[in-house]
Structure formats: C-alpha cells, structure tokens
Short mmCIF file of C-alpha atoms and ligand atoms in Angstrom, two decimals:
data_model
loop_
_atom_site.label_atom_id
_atom_site.label_comp_id
_atom_site.label_asym_id
_atom_site.label_seq_id
_atom_site.Cartn_x
_atom_site.Cartn_y
_atom_site.Cartn_z
CA MET A 10 101.91 113.17 124.28
CA LYS A 11 100.05 110.24 122.73
CA THR A 12 96.31 110.70 123.27
CA PHE A 13 93.57 108.12 122.72
CA ASP A 14 89.95 107.46 123.58
CA VAL A 15 91.14 104.09 124.88
CA ALA A 16 94.65 102.91 125.82
CA ILE A 17 95.08 99.16 126.27
CA ALA A 18 97.99 97.44 128.03
CA GLY A 19 98.56 93.97 126.53
CA GLY A 20 98.10 92.73 122.97
CA GLY A 21 97.12 89.08 123.46
CA LEU A 22 93.74 87.74 122.35
CA ILE A 23 91.97 89.73 125.05
CA GLY A 24 93.58 93.14 124.55
CA SER A 25 93.62 92.96 120.75
CA SER A 26 90.00 91.78 120.43
CA ILE A 27 88.87 94.60 122.74
CA ALA A 28 90.89 97.02 120.60
CA LEU A 29 89.29 95.68 117.42
CA ASP A 30 85.73 95.97 118.76
CA LEU A 31 86.29 99.51 120.05
CA ALA A 32 87.93 100.69 116.81
CA ARG A 33 84.98 99.28 114.86
CA ALA A 34 82.72 101.31 117.17
CA GLY A 35 84.59 104.44 116.02
CA LEU A 36 86.96 105.03 118.96
CA ARG A 37 90.63 105.98 118.70
CA VAL A 38 92.52 103.09 120.28
CA GLY A 39 96.19 102.61 121.24
CA LEU A 40 97.33 99.02 121.95
CA PHE A 41 100.61 98.70 123.88
CA ASP A 42 102.62 95.50 124.25
CA LYS A 43 105.98 94.91 125.91
CA GLN A 44 107.07 92.77 122.92
CA GLU A 45 105.54 91.77 119.58
CA PRO A 46 101.87 91.35 120.54
CA GLY A 47 100.27 87.91 120.66
CA LEU A 48 103.24 85.80 121.72
CA GLU A 49 102.28 84.78 125.25
CA ALA A 50 99.35 82.59 126.46
CA SER A 51 97.30 83.32 123.34
CA TRP A 52 100.08 81.79 121.21
CA ALA A 53 100.73 78.86 123.57
CA SER A 54 97.10 77.79 123.96
CA ALA A 55 95.27 74.73 122.62
CA GLY A 56 92.27 76.68 121.29
CA ILE A 57 89.52 74.42 122.66
CA LEU A 58 86.14 76.13 122.79
CA SER A 59 84.27 74.38 125.59
CA PRO A 60 82.00 76.07 128.14
CA ALA A 61 81.75 72.81 130.14
CA PRO A 62 83.34 73.28 133.60
CA GLU A 63 86.65 71.43 134.12
CA SER A 64 86.23 71.68 137.91
CA PRO A 65 83.50 72.80 140.36
CA ALA A 66 85.31 76.16 140.71
CA MET A 67 84.58 76.89 137.04
CA ILE A 68 80.80 76.39 137.22
CA GLY A 69 80.28 80.12 137.81
CA MET A 70 81.78 80.81 134.40
CA VAL A 71 79.43 78.57 132.40
CA PRO A 72 76.87 81.27 131.43
CA LEU A 73 79.69 83.53 130.19
CA GLY A 74 81.24 80.63 128.27
CA LYS A 75 77.91 79.81 126.64
CA ALA A 76 77.40 83.44 125.65
CA SER A 77 80.87 83.53 124.08
CA MET A 78 80.37 80.21 122.29
CA ALA A 79 77.20 81.63 120.71
CA LEU A 80 79.16 84.63 119.43
CA TYR A 81 82.00 82.55 117.94
CA PRO A 82 80.75 81.79 114.39
CA GLU A 83 79.96 85.45 113.70
CA PHE A 84 83.18 86.60 115.39
CA VAL A 85 85.29 84.25 113.24
CA GLN A 86 83.48 85.36 110.10
CA MET A 87 84.07 89.04 110.94
CA VAL A 88 87.81 88.53 111.60
CA GLU A 89 88.32 86.32 108.52
CA GLU A 90 86.56 88.91 106.35
CA ILE A 91 88.67 91.81 107.63
CA CYS A 92 92.06 90.10 107.48
CA GLY A 93 91.36 87.72 104.57
CA GLN A 94 92.80 84.62 106.34
CA SER A 95 91.28 81.46 107.80
CA VAL A 96 91.62 80.99 111.57
CA GLY A 97 91.08 77.21 111.56
CA TYR A 98 87.70 77.14 113.30
CA ARG A 99 86.44 73.52 113.58
CA ALA A 100 82.86 73.19 114.81
CA LYS A 101 82.78 69.41 115.07
CA GLY A 102 82.00 68.91 118.74
CA THR A 103 84.23 67.32 121.37
CA LEU A 104 84.38 63.78 122.73
CA GLU A 105 85.14 62.93 126.37
CA VAL A 106 86.29 59.36 126.77
CA VAL A 107 85.14 57.35 129.80
CA THR A 108 87.44 54.50 130.83
CA SER A 109 86.19 53.87 134.37
CA ARG A 110 84.83 50.48 135.36
CA HIS A 111 81.76 52.23 136.81
CA VAL A 112 80.74 53.45 133.38
CA ARG A 113 77.01 53.66 133.86
CA GLU A 114 77.10 55.82 137.02
CA GLU A 115 79.90 57.98 135.68
CA LEU A 116 78.19 58.59 132.35
CA SER A 117 74.84 59.47 133.89
CA THR A 118 76.53 61.86 136.37
CA ILE A 119 78.42 63.66 133.60
CA ILE A 120 75.33 63.93 131.39
CA ALA A 121 73.13 65.15 134.28
CA LEU A 122 75.71 67.77 135.25
CA HIS A 123 75.85 69.09 131.68
CA HIS A 124 72.09 69.16 131.24
CA GLY A 125 71.68 70.89 134.61
CA LEU A 126 73.94 73.66 133.29
CA GLY A 127 72.06 73.89 129.99
CA LEU A 128 74.90 72.29 128.01
CA ARG A 129 74.34 69.78 125.22
CA ALA A 130 75.85 66.35 125.96
CA GLU A 131 75.02 62.90 124.58
CA PRO A 132 76.12 59.52 125.96
CA LEU A 133 77.83 57.28 123.41
CA SER A 134 78.55 53.57 123.54
CA ALA A 135 82.13 52.42 123.02
CA ALA A 136 81.23 51.28 119.49
CA ASP A 137 79.67 54.64 118.59
CA ALA A 138 82.64 56.52 120.05
CA ARG A 139 85.07 54.46 117.98
CA GLU A 140 82.95 54.91 114.89
CA LEU A 141 83.27 58.69 115.30
CA GLU A 142 86.97 58.47 116.21
CA PRO A 143 88.45 55.15 114.99
CA SER A 144 91.94 55.97 116.29
CA LEU A 145 90.81 55.81 119.94
CA ARG A 146 92.19 52.95 122.06
CA GLU A 147 90.17 49.78 121.72
CA ASP A 148 89.11 49.35 125.33
CA VAL A 149 87.25 52.64 125.61
CA GLU A 150 84.14 51.91 127.68
CA ALA A 151 81.91 54.81 126.66
CA ALA A 152 82.07 58.51 125.83
CA VAL A 153 80.25 61.81 126.12
CA PHE A 154 79.76 63.75 122.90
CA ARG A 155 79.31 67.52 123.21
CA PRO A 156 78.10 68.49 119.73
CA ALA A 157 78.02 72.27 120.28
CA GLU A 158 81.73 72.56 121.17
CA ALA A 159 84.55 73.44 118.79
CA CYS A 160 88.19 74.45 118.50
CA VAL A 161 90.12 77.15 116.71
CA ASP A 162 93.77 77.60 115.74
CA ASN A 163 94.61 80.15 118.42
CA ARG A 164 97.90 81.20 116.78
CA LEU A 165 96.11 82.00 113.51
CA LEU A 166 93.24 83.65 115.40
CA THR A 167 95.54 85.85 117.50
CA ARG A 168 97.50 86.99 114.44
CA ALA A 169 94.29 87.62 112.51
CA ILE A 170 92.74 89.70 115.30
CA ILE A 171 95.86 91.86 115.65
CA GLU A 172 95.96 92.35 111.86
CA SER A 173 92.22 93.14 111.80
CA ALA A 174 92.67 95.63 114.63
CA ARG A 175 95.44 97.38 112.67
CA LYS A 176 93.28 97.44 109.54
CA SER A 177 90.40 98.87 111.57
CA GLY A 178 92.54 101.81 112.73
CA VAL A 179 94.05 100.61 116.04
CA GLU A 180 97.55 102.01 116.61
CA VAL A 181 99.66 99.05 117.75
CA PHE A 182 102.85 99.79 119.71
CA ALA A 183 105.14 96.74 119.96
CA ASN A 184 108.12 96.71 122.38
CA HIS A 185 106.30 99.34 124.40
CA GLY A 186 105.98 97.87 127.91
CA VAL A 187 103.66 99.65 130.31
CA ASP A 188 105.02 100.26 133.82
CA ALA A 189 102.04 101.78 135.60
CA ILE A 190 98.60 103.23 135.31
CA TRP A 191 98.63 107.03 135.33
CA GLN A 192 96.60 107.92 138.37
CA GLU A 193 95.60 111.36 139.60
CA GLY A 194 93.43 111.17 142.73
CA ASP A 195 90.52 108.86 141.95
CA ILE A 196 90.95 109.23 138.21
CA CYS A 197 92.92 107.02 135.84
CA LYS A 198 94.28 109.33 133.15
CA GLY A 199 96.03 106.69 131.05
CA LEU A 200 99.23 104.67 131.17
CA VAL A 201 102.89 105.27 132.00
CA ALA A 202 105.55 103.62 129.83
CA GLY A 203 109.08 104.53 130.93
CA SER A 204 109.27 108.31 130.93
CA GLU A 205 106.27 108.60 128.60
CA LYS A 206 102.70 109.33 129.66
CA ILE A 207 99.91 108.06 127.42
CA SER A 208 96.68 109.98 127.82
CA ALA A 209 93.32 108.21 127.49
CA LYS A 210 89.75 108.68 128.64
CA HIS A 211 89.51 104.91 129.21
CA THR A 212 92.36 102.59 130.16
CA VAL A 213 92.15 98.79 129.87
CA ILE A 214 94.53 96.41 131.65
CA ALA A 215 94.72 93.21 129.57
CA ALA A 216 98.30 92.05 130.12
CA GLY A 217 97.42 88.43 130.91
CA CYS A 218 99.38 86.89 133.78
CA PHE A 219 101.65 89.97 133.80
CA SER A 220 98.80 92.35 134.69
CA ALA A 221 99.71 92.45 138.39
CA GLN A 222 103.18 93.74 137.45
CA ILE A 223 101.67 96.99 136.17
CA HIS A 224 101.94 99.39 139.08
CA GLY A 225 98.51 100.46 140.33
CA ALA A 226 96.67 97.52 138.67
CA GLU A 227 97.69 94.85 141.17
CA PRO A 228 94.82 95.31 143.70
CA TYR A 229 92.29 94.85 140.90
CA ALA A 230 94.12 92.14 138.94
CA PRO A 231 95.96 89.87 141.41
CA VAL A 232 96.74 87.25 138.76
CA ARG A 233 99.52 84.68 138.81
CA PRO A 234 100.95 82.51 136.03
CA ALA A 235 99.87 78.86 135.67
CA LYS A 236 102.35 77.17 133.36
CA GLY A 237 101.06 74.76 130.74
CA GLN A 238 103.35 72.50 128.71
CA MET A 239 102.11 71.34 125.31
CA ILE A 240 103.38 69.18 122.43
CA SER A 241 102.34 68.78 118.83
CA LEU A 242 102.39 65.46 116.99
CA ARG A 243 102.11 64.48 113.35
CA CYS A 244 100.94 60.96 112.59
CA PRO A 245 99.37 59.93 109.26
CA GLU A 246 98.30 56.59 110.85
CA ALA A 247 95.99 58.38 113.33
CA ARG A 248 92.97 60.33 112.07
CA ILE A 249 91.41 62.61 114.65
CA GLU A 250 88.49 64.82 113.65
CA ARG A 251 87.49 66.52 116.88
CA VAL A 252 88.85 67.42 120.31
CA LEU A 253 89.29 64.29 122.46
CA TRP A 254 89.42 64.38 126.24
CA GLY A 255 90.98 61.55 128.25
CA ASP A 256 91.53 61.41 132.03
CA GLU A 257 94.99 62.94 131.81
CA ILE A 258 95.05 64.77 128.51
CA TYR A 259 93.25 66.47 125.66
CA LEU A 260 94.07 66.10 121.97
CA VAL A 261 93.24 68.88 119.52
CA PRO A 262 93.36 68.40 115.74
CA ARG A 263 94.50 71.21 113.46
CA ASN A 264 93.55 71.67 109.81
CA ASP A 265 97.20 71.19 108.74
CA GLY A 266 97.26 67.61 110.11
CA ARG A 267 98.99 68.29 113.43
CA VAL A 268 97.46 67.12 116.69
CA LEU A 269 98.18 69.14 119.84
CA ALA A 270 98.38 67.37 123.18
CA GLY A 271 98.13 69.17 126.48
CA ALA A 272 98.50 70.37 129.03
CA THR A 273 100.19 70.46 132.39
CA VAL A 274 99.07 72.96 135.05
CA GLU A 275 102.08 74.08 137.13
CA TYR A 276 102.56 76.99 139.50
CA ALA A 277 106.23 77.76 138.88
CA GLY A 278 106.31 81.54 138.64
CA PHE A 279 107.10 83.05 135.25
CA ASP A 280 109.34 80.13 134.26
CA LYS A 281 108.50 78.48 130.90
CA THR A 282 111.05 75.65 131.05
CA LEU A 283 109.97 72.35 129.47
CA THR A 284 110.53 69.53 131.95
CA ALA A 285 111.21 65.85 131.32
CA GLY A 286 108.41 64.92 133.72
CA GLY A 287 105.87 67.19 132.02
CA GLN A 288 106.79 65.97 128.54
CA ARG A 289 106.74 62.32 129.63
CA LYS A 290 103.27 62.78 131.11
CA LEU A 291 101.93 64.27 127.87
CA LEU A 292 103.54 61.64 125.64
CA ASN A 293 102.40 58.69 127.81
CA ALA A 294 98.83 59.98 128.03
CA ALA A 295 98.66 60.76 124.29
CA ILE A 296 99.86 57.26 123.33
CA ASP A 297 97.54 55.74 125.92
CA LEU A 298 94.48 57.43 124.36
CA VAL A 299 95.54 56.98 120.71
CA PRO A 300 97.95 54.01 120.45
CA ALA A 301 98.98 54.90 116.86
CA PHE A 302 100.82 57.90 118.33
CA GLU A 303 103.60 55.48 119.27
CA LYS A 304 104.87 56.21 115.73
CA ALA A 305 104.03 59.90 115.69
CA GLN A 306 106.56 62.53 114.79
CA LEU A 307 107.07 64.87 117.74
CA GLU A 308 107.02 68.22 115.96
CA GLU A 309 107.13 70.86 118.64
CA ALA A 310 107.04 71.31 122.39
CA TRP A 311 106.34 74.56 124.21
CA ALA A 312 104.99 76.11 127.37
CA GLY A 313 102.83 79.14 128.10
CA LEU A 314 101.54 81.01 131.13
CA ARG A 315 97.81 81.16 131.82
CA PRO A 316 96.53 84.17 133.76
CA ASP A 317 94.99 82.64 136.90
CA SER A 318 93.02 84.64 139.48
CA PRO A 319 92.57 83.72 143.19
CA ASP A 320 89.13 82.16 142.52
CA HIS A 321 90.07 80.96 138.99
CA LEU A 322 87.36 83.17 137.45
CA PRO A 323 87.99 85.98 134.97
CA ILE A 324 88.39 89.58 136.15
CA LEU A 325 86.20 91.84 134.05
CA GLY A 326 84.81 95.32 134.47
CA PRO A 327 85.42 98.76 135.93
CA ALA A 328 87.64 99.43 138.95
CA ASP A 329 86.74 102.09 141.53
CA MET A 330 89.04 104.53 139.75
CA GLN A 331 87.28 106.54 137.05
CA GLY A 332 88.33 105.41 133.57
CA LEU A 333 90.05 102.17 134.59
CA VAL A 334 88.76 98.82 133.27
CA ILE A 335 90.24 95.36 133.87
CA ALA A 336 90.08 92.39 131.46
CA THR A 337 92.27 89.51 132.60
CA GLY A 338 92.32 86.30 134.67
CA HIS A 339 90.83 84.17 131.89
CA PHE A 340 92.92 81.21 133.11
CA ARG A 341 92.14 78.10 131.00
CA SER A 342 89.33 79.68 128.97
CA GLY A 343 90.65 82.89 127.43
CA VAL A 344 90.29 81.72 123.84
CA LEU A 345 86.69 80.67 124.48
CA LEU A 346 85.93 83.94 126.30
CA THR A 347 87.53 86.29 123.74
CA PRO A 348 84.37 87.36 121.82
CA VAL A 349 82.23 87.94 124.92
CA THR A 350 85.03 89.81 126.72
CA ALA A 351 85.52 92.14 123.75
CA LYS A 352 81.77 92.71 123.51
CA LEU A 353 81.26 93.44 127.23
CA ILE A 354 84.21 95.84 127.51
CA ARG A 355 83.09 97.63 124.33
CA GLU A 356 79.54 97.93 125.70
CA TRP A 357 80.81 99.27 129.03
CA ILE A 358 83.06 101.88 127.42
CA THR A 359 80.61 103.03 124.73
CA LEU A 360 77.26 102.62 126.54
CA GLY A 361 78.05 102.51 130.26
CA ASN A 362 76.17 99.22 130.70
CA VAL A 363 76.52 95.60 129.60
CA SER A 364 74.25 92.90 128.17
CA GLU A 365 75.42 90.05 130.47
CA ASN A 366 75.49 89.91 134.26
CA TRP A 367 79.20 90.34 135.05
CA GLU A 368 78.95 91.31 138.76
CA ARG A 369 80.68 88.14 139.98
CA PHE A 370 83.70 88.88 137.76
CA SER A 371 84.17 92.42 139.11
CA PRO A 372 87.78 93.50 139.82
CA MET A 373 86.43 95.00 143.05
CA ARG A 374 85.89 91.56 144.62
CA PHE A 375 89.56 91.30 145.63
CA GLU A 376 89.72 94.84 146.96
CA ALA A 377 86.68 94.15 149.18
CA ALA A 378 88.29 90.93 150.49
CA ARG A 379 91.57 92.75 151.09
CA LYS A 380 89.88 95.57 153.05
CA GLN A 381 87.99 93.02 155.15
CA THR A 382 91.21 91.14 156.03
CA HIS A 383 92.93 94.45 156.81
CA ALA A 384 90.06 95.61 159.05
CA SER A 385 89.91 92.33 161.01
CA ALA A 386 93.72 92.40 161.47
CA ASN A 387 93.44 95.83 163.12
C1 LIG B 406 99.09 75.67 127.49
C2 LIG B 406 97.82 76.48 127.47
C3 LIG B 406 96.67 75.91 126.95
C4 LIG B 406 95.49 76.65 126.91
N1 LIG B 406 94.38 76.10 126.34
C5 LIG B 406 93.24 76.82 126.23
C6 LIG B 406 92.12 76.31 125.54
O1 LIG B 406 92.16 75.20 125.02
N2 LIG B 406 90.99 77.07 125.45
C7 LIG B 406 90.91 78.32 126.02
O2 LIG B 406 89.87 78.96 125.91
N3 LIG B 406 91.99 78.85 126.67
C8 LIG B 406 93.13 78.13 126.79
N4 LIG B 406 94.23 78.65 127.42
C9 LIG B 406 94.10 79.94 128.09
C10 LIG B 406 94.22 81.11 127.13
O3 LIG B 406 95.29 80.88 126.25
C11 LIG B 406 94.43 82.40 127.92
O4 LIG B 406 93.41 82.54 128.89
C12 LIG B 406 94.38 83.62 127.00
O5 LIG B 406 95.25 83.46 125.91
C13 LIG B 406 94.74 84.88 127.77
O6 LIG B 406 94.84 85.92 126.85
P1 LIG B 406 95.40 87.33 127.30
O7 LIG B 406 95.34 88.24 126.13
O8 LIG B 406 94.73 87.74 128.56
O9 LIG B 406 96.91 87.03 127.74
P2 LIG B 406 98.29 86.81 126.85
O10 LIG B 406 97.94 86.09 125.63
O11 LIG B 406 99.24 86.27 127.79
O12 LIG B 406 98.61 88.28 126.43
C14 LIG B 406 99.11 89.23 127.34
C15 LIG B 406 99.91 90.25 126.54
O13 LIG B 406 100.31 91.30 127.41
C16 LIG B 406 101.63 91.66 127.09
N5 LIG B 406 102.22 92.31 128.26
C17 LIG B 406 102.64 91.74 129.41
N6 LIG B 406 103.09 92.67 130.26
C18 LIG B 406 102.93 93.87 129.65
C19 LIG B 406 103.23 95.20 130.01
N7 LIG B 406 103.75 95.52 131.21
N8 LIG B 406 102.96 96.18 129.13
C20 LIG B 406 102.41 95.89 127.92
N9 LIG B 406 102.13 94.64 127.52
C21 LIG B 406 102.39 93.63 128.38
C22 LIG B 406 102.30 90.34 126.72
O14 LIG B 406 103.46 90.56 125.95
C23 LIG B 406 101.18 89.67 125.94
O15 LIG B 406 101.25 89.95 124.57
C24 LIG B 406 95.44 77.97 127.44
C25 LIG B 406 96.62 78.54 127.92
C26 LIG B 406 97.81 77.81 127.93
C27 LIG B 406 99.07 78.47 128.43
#
C-alpha cells in the first residue's frame, strides 16, 4: 500500500503548490491526478493577479487576495530558482478603462471602493491612459490604474510548480484518478483510487471543479464548473504592456507577444465546447477596446472550467473528519490565491494553526446550511 504523510487529490495549481510547500517542509507527499496534472483550469486561465473584487460577492475575498499578492514575488522567485525556468510574471499594474458618459461619478465611486478596501487605485485622464497604453481606442473617457496588480503566464507557472514539486521530492501519479476518500468512522485515512487504497495521515481534496465527484468530499466541496472561453491574438500593430479591463473583456499581454482575451462565464456542466456566440463576443469586445486587433492573427481558442462554490468564495480548511482538508472553489481567482492557499494548508498541516483568518472559507459552512435545511424540512 502506498503510504504518505499527505495525499493530495488534484494536480492543478492548487494541489501542486500545496504539495510543493509541504515537501519543502519535510513531509512525504503523494500527488494524484486523473490525467497529466495541470491541464484543467490552471492551464486555461488568464493569469491576472488582481485582488480587486469583480462583484460585491467577492468583497469577502479581498484580504486573502491581498495576502496572496504580497507573497507573489517571493513565490515566483522560489519556483523559478527550483525549476530554472521563467514563469512570465509581469508586475506592471492593470488599467481599467471607463467609457461611461458619467465619467466623474463612476471614477470617484471606483476609486473610493478600492481605497475603502485598502487597494491602491489612481484615476487617470483619457490622455494619461492613452500615454500608458497607446493602442487603446481613441474615445476612452478615463481609466483607473491599479499599480500593485500584475499577471503571470499560468501555463508556465503550473508546469514550473509541478516540476518544482517533483524536484522537491513529491511523488506525482498521473492518470491516477481518485474515486473516494477513505473514511473509517470519523477519520479520513487517505484516498481510494479504483481497487487501491492510499494511506495518509492528512488528505487534501484539490480537484478543482471535479472535487464534488470524489465520493465523500461532496458535502464539504459542493463546487460546480463555470466555463470560460478564451482566445489569444498576435498583432504587431498593437502594443499592450499591462492587463487592460474593458466593460465586456480583459486583455492580458504575454512576454512572447501574444495577447489573451477573455472570458465568458457559462454554467454548462462539464462541457468545454467553444461556441460561435462566445467567440464572437470576445472578438467584438477585443476589437472594440483595441481597434488594431481588426488585423490580429487569431492564434488559439480554448475553454476551461473554473471551480465555483455556492457563495463564489474559496473553500479552505479542515472538514469535521480527522485528517481531511479541502482546498478548492477558487472560482475566478485561483491563480492569484495559489501562494496563500499553499501557505495556509501547509501551516494547518504542520502547525495546526494558520496565520490568516480563514473561518469564512471553512468547508463546514455548507454542511451547517445543509443540516439547517434538513432540520427545518422535518
Ligand atoms: C478561462 C479562465 C480564466 C481564468 N482567469 C483567471 C485569472 O485571470 N486569474 C485568476 O486568479 N484565476 C483565473 N481563473 C481561475 C483559475 O484558473 C482557477 O481558480 C484555478 O486554476 C483552480 O486551480 P485548481 O488546481 O483548483 O483546479 P484545476 O486547475 O482545475 O486542477 C484540478 C486538477 O484535479 C484533477 N482531477 C480532477 N478530478 C480528479 C480526480 N477524481 N482524481 C484526481 N485528480 C483529479 C484534474 O485533472 C486537474 O489537474 C480562470 C479560469 C478560467 C477557466
């Protein structure tokens, strides 16, 4: 029987970064993935690192996002040193374009919201915005510059973390899908994969939007997939230095000259089909924000599945079954939240306490709601 200190189900950014941190802390770690690790949401993502909330529902995540953002430079340096490859980290800020006719009110509301959350944000005139990003459409009215934000090439980062985990002693098992947690009474004793039992003192469920398919994990990780379609463009006529946000789209530059445009948010089960409507929306919005894209080469189109939780917040921490820890539900912010997630799960497993307040992300919040509904139904 395979025996580990920690067995992890899922080798995306979340599972593999947890594995890396725990191996560096001296633990024997087994990382199990149903395919080659790193080919789901972590591959499909845009890699924007922005703790600013995209909707009111995400405000509760801001402190965690800020904590992760602060860890990023050191995290990137550590991974690049271990694996010897760049991960395309670009710390150049992000620019949110304002096109409304009510510019003054809109700008001051956005800036006040950011400052209220302790986030850096500066109003820019149209001229200043176009000086920073000359490829923007000419009739931009104003912009908000968030100098502390960044982006990273998530495909390079995911590969580099998996490679670093291997180099740090993690045993990676590809094509090794996990079917269930191995439960005996109130104790989680590891994982079940087919007819094989994998023994571990600590078990981490980090299978992204597939986590609820692992038998026994569903009450703690009731995630569902939120499909996102993306495209990548190449256009020598357009020079984009930093992440740009429009009303309908974001654009993300890569060091190799590509610009990613995304993304749709669709609840369509586990289907990753590219649709004409989704692609048209991305292309129209990209050309609208940067007119030179009319001539861009369309290099690639793809879709991925974000792990979304019922309240859109991540699911992090211990379950009420000894030895079981959940790390999923990162929805639209899993790349941003990778360093802090790895740190918190490592702290919990090695020290039994954590350095950030993670109560509101507890996997027990769904179980409590479920029991309440059940009790009132009876
Ligand atoms: C289009 C798109 C754009 C995005 N943009 C951003 C962004 O700009 N910034 C940001 O921060 N976040 C972004 N995200 C979100 C981010 O990509 C995810 O939150 C993050 O990648 C989730 O990582 P994960 O490791 O939990 O899941 P995944 O990367 O999905 O990894 C899960 C892993 O578990 C494995 N697995 C599944 N079932 C099993 C099983 N039964 N047994 C074993 N292994 C299993 C899978 O094969 C996979 O390797 C985006 C996502 C998408 C789809």
